[in-house]
PDB file of N, CA and C in Angstrom:
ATOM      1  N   UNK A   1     -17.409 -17.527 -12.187  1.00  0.00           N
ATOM      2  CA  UNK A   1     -16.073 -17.819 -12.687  1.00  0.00           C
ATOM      3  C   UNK A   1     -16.176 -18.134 -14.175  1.00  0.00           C
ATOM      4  N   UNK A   2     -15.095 -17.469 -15.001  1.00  0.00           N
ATOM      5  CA  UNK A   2     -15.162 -17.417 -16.581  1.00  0.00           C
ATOM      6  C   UNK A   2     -14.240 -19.376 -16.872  1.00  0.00           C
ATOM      7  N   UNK A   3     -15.419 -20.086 -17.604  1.00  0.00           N
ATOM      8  CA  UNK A   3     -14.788 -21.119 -18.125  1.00  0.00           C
ATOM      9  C   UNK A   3     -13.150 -20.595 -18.659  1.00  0.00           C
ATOM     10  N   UNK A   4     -13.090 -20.290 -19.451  1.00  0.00           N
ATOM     11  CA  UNK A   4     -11.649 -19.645 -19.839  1.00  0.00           C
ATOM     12  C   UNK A   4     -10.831 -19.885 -19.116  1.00  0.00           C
ATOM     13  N   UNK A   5     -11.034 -19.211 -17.458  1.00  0.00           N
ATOM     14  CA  UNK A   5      -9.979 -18.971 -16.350  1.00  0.00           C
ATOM     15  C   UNK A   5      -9.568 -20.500 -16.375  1.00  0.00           C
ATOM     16  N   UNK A   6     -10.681 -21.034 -15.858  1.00  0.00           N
ATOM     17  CA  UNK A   6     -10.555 -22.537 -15.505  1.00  0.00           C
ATOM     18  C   UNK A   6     -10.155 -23.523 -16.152  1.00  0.00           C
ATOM     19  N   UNK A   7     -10.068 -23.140 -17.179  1.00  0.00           N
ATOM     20  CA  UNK A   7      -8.967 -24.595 -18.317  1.00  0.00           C
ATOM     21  C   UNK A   7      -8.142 -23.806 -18.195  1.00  0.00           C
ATOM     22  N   UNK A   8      -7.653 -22.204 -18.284  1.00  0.00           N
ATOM     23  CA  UNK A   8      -6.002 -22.005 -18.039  1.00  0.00           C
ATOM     24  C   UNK A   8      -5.427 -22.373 -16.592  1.00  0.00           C
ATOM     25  N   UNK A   9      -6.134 -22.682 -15.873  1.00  0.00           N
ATOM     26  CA  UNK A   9      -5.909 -23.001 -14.127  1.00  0.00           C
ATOM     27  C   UNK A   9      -5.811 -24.370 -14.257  1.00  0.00           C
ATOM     28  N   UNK A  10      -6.420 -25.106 -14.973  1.00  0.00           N
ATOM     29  CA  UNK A  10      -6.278 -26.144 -14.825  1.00  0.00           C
ATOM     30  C   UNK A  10      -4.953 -26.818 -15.720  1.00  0.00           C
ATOM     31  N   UNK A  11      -4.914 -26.471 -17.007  1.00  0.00           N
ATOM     32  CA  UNK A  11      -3.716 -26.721 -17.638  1.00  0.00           C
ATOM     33  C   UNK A  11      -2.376 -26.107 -16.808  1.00  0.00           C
ATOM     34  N   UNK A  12      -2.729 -25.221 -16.601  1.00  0.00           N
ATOM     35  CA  UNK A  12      -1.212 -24.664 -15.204  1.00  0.00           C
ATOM     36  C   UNK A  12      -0.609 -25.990 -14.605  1.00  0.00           C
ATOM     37  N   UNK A  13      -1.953 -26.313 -13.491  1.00  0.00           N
ATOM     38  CA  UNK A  13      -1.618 -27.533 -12.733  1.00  0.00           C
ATOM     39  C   UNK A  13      -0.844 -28.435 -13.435  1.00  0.00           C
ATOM     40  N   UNK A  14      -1.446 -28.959 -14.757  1.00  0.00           N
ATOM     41  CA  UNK A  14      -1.202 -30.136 -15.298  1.00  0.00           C
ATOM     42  C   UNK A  14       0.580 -29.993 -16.026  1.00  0.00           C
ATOM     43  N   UNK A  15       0.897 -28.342 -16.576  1.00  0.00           N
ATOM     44  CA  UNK A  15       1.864 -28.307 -16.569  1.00  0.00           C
ATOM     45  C   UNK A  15       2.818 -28.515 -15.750  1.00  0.00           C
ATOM     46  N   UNK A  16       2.489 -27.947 -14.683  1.00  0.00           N
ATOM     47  CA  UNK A  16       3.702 -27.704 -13.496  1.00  0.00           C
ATOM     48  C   UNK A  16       4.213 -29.218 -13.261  1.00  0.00           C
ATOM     49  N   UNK A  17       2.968 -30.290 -13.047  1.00  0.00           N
ATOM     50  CA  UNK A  17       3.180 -31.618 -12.730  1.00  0.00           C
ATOM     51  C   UNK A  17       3.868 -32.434 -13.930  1.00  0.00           C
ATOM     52  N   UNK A  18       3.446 -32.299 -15.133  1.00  0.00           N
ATOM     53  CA  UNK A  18       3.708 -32.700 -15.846  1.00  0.00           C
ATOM     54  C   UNK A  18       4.407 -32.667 -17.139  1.00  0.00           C
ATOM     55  N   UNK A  19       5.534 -31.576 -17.104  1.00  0.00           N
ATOM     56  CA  UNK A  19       6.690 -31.340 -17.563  1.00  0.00           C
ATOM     57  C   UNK A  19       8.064 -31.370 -16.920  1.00  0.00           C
ATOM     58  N   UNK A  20       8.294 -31.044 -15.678  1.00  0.00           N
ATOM     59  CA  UNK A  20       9.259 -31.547 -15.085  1.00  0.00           C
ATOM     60  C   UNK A  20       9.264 -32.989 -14.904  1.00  0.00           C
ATOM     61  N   UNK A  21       8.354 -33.656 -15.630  1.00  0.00           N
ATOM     62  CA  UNK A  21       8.379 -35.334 -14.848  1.00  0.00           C
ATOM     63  C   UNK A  21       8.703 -36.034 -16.066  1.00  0.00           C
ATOM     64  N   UNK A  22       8.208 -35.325 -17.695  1.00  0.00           N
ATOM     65  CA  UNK A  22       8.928 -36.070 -18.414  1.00  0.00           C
ATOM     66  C   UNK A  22       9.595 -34.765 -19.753  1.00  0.00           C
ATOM     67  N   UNK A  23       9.516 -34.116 -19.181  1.00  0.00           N
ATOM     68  CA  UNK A  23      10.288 -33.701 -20.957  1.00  0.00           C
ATOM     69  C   UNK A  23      11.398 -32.939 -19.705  1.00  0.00           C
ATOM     70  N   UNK A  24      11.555 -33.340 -18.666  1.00  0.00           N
ATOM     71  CA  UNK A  24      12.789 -32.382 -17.829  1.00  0.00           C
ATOM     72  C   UNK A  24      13.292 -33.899 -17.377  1.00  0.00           C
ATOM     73  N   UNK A  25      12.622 -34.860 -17.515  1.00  0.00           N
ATOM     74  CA  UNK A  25      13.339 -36.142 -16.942  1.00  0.00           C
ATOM     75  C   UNK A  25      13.416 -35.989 -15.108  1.00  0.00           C
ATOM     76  N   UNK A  26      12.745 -35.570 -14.616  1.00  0.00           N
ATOM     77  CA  UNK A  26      12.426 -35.820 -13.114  1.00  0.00           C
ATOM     78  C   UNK A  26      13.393 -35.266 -12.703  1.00  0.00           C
ATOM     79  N   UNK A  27      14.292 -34.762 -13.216  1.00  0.00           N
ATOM     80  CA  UNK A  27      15.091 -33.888 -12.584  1.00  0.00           C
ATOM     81  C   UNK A  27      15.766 -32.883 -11.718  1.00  0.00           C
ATOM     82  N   UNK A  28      15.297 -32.643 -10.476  1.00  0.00           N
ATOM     83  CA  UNK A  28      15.099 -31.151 -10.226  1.00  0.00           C
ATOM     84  C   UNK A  28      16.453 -30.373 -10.307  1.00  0.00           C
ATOM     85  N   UNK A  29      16.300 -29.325 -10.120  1.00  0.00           N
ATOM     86  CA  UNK A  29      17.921 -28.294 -10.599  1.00  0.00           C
ATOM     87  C   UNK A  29      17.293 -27.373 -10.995  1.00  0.00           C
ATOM     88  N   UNK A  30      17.970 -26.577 -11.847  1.00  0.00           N
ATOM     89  CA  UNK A  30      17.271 -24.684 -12.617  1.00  0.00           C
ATOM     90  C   UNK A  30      16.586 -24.844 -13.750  1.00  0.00           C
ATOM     91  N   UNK A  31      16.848 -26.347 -14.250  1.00  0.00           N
ATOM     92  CA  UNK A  31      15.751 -26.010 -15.564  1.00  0.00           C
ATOM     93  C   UNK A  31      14.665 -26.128 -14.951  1.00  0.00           C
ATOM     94  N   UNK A  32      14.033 -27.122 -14.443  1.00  0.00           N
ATOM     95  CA  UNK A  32      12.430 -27.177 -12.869  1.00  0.00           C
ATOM     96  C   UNK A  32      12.685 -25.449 -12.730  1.00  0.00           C
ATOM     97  N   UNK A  33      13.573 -25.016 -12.051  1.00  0.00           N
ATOM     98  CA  UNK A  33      12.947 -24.581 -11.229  1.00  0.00           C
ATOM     99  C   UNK A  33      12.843 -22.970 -11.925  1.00  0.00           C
ATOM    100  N   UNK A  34      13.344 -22.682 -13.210  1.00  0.00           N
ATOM    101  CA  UNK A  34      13.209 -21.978 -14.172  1.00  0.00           C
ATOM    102  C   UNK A  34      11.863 -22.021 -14.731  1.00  0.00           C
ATOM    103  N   UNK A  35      11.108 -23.440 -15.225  1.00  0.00           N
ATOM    104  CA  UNK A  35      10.185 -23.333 -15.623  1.00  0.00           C
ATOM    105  C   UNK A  35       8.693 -23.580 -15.050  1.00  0.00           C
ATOM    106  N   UNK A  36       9.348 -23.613 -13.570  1.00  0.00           N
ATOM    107  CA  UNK A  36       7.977 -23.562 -12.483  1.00  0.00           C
ATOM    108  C   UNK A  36       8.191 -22.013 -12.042  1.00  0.00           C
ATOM    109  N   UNK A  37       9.383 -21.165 -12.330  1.00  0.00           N
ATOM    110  CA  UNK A  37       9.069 -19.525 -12.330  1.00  0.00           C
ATOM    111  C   UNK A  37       8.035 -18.737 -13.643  1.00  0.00           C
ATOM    112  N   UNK A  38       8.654 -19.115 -14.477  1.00  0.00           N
ATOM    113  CA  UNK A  38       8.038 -18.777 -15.905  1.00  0.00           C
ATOM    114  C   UNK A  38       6.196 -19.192 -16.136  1.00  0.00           C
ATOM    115  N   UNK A  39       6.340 -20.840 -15.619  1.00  0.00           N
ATOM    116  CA  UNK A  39       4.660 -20.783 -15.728  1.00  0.00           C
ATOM    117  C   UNK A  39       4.055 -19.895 -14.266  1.00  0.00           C
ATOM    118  N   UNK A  40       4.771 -19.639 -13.339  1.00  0.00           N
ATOM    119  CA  UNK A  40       3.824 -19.202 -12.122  1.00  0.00           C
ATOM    120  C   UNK A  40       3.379 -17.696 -12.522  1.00  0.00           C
ATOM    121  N   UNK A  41       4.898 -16.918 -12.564  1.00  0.00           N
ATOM    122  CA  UNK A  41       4.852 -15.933 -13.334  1.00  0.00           C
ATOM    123  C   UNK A  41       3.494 -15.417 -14.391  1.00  0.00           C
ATOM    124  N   UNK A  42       3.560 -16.587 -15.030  1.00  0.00           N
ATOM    125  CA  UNK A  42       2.275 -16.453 -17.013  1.00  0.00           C
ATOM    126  C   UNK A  42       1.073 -16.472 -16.180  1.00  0.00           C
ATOM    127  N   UNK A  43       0.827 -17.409 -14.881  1.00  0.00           N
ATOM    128  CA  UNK A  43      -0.190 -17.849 -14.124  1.00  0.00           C
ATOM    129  C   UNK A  43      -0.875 -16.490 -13.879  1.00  0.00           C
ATOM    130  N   UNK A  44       0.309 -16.316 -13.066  1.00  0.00           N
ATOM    131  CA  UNK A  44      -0.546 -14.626 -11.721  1.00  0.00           C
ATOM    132  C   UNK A  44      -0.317 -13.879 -12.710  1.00  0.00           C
ATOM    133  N   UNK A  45      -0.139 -13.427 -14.197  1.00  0.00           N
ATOM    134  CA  UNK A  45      -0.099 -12.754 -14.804  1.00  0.00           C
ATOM    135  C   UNK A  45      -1.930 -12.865 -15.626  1.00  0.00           C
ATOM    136  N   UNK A  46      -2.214 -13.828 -15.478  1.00  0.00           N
ATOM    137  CA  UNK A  46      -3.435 -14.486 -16.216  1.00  0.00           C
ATOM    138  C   UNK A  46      -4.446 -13.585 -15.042  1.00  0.00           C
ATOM    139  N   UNK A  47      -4.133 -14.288 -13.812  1.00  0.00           N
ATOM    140  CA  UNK A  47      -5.145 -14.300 -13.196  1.00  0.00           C
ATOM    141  C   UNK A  47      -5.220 -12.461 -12.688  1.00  0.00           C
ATOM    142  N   UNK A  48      -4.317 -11.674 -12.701  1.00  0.00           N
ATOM    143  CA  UNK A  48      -4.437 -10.215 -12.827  1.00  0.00           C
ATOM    144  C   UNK A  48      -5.131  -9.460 -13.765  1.00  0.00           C
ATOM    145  N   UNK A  49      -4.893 -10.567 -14.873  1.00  0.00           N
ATOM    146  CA  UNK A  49      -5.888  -9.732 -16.273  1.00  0.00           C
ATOM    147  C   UNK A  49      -7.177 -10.300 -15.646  1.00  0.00           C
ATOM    148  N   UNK A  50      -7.996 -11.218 -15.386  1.00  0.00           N
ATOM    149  CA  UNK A  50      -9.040 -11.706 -15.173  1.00  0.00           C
ATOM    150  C   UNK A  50      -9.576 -10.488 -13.529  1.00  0.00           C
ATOM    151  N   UNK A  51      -8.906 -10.289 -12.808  1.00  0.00           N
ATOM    152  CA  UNK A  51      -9.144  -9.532 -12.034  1.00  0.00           C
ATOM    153  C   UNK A  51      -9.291  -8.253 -11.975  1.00  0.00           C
ATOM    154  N   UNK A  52      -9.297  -7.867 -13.494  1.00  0.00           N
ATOM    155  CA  UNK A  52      -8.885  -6.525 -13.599  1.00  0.00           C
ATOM    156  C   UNK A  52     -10.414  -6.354 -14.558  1.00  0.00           C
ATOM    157  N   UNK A  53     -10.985  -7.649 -15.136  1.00  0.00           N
ATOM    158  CA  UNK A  53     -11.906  -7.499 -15.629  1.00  0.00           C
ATOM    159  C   UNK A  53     -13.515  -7.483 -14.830  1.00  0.00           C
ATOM    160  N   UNK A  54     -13.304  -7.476 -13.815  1.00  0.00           N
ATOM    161  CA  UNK A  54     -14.261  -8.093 -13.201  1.00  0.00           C
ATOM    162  C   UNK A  54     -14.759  -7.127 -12.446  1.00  0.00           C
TER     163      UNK A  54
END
């Protein structure tokens, strides 16, 4: 496994948890759930390029 992958996998996590909790104000509704599409989206988009290298 490419270090690379793994701090973008890991910052994922840390986003998903930790932007809806304070720069969305705990909120849930479409901005959450807009920007848990957008990072999942960037995610499996990451992890397709990495799969494509391998």
């Amino acid at each position: 496994m490419r270090i690379r992958f793994l701090a973008v996998s890991l910052a994922v996590i840390l986003l998903m948890y930790l932007v809806p909790f304070t720069l969305l104000g705990g909120v849930e509704g479409p901005y959450t759930a807009i920007f848990w599409m957008v990072v999942s989206a960037a995610y499996l988009f990451s992890v397709w390029l990495e799969l494509r290298r391998v």
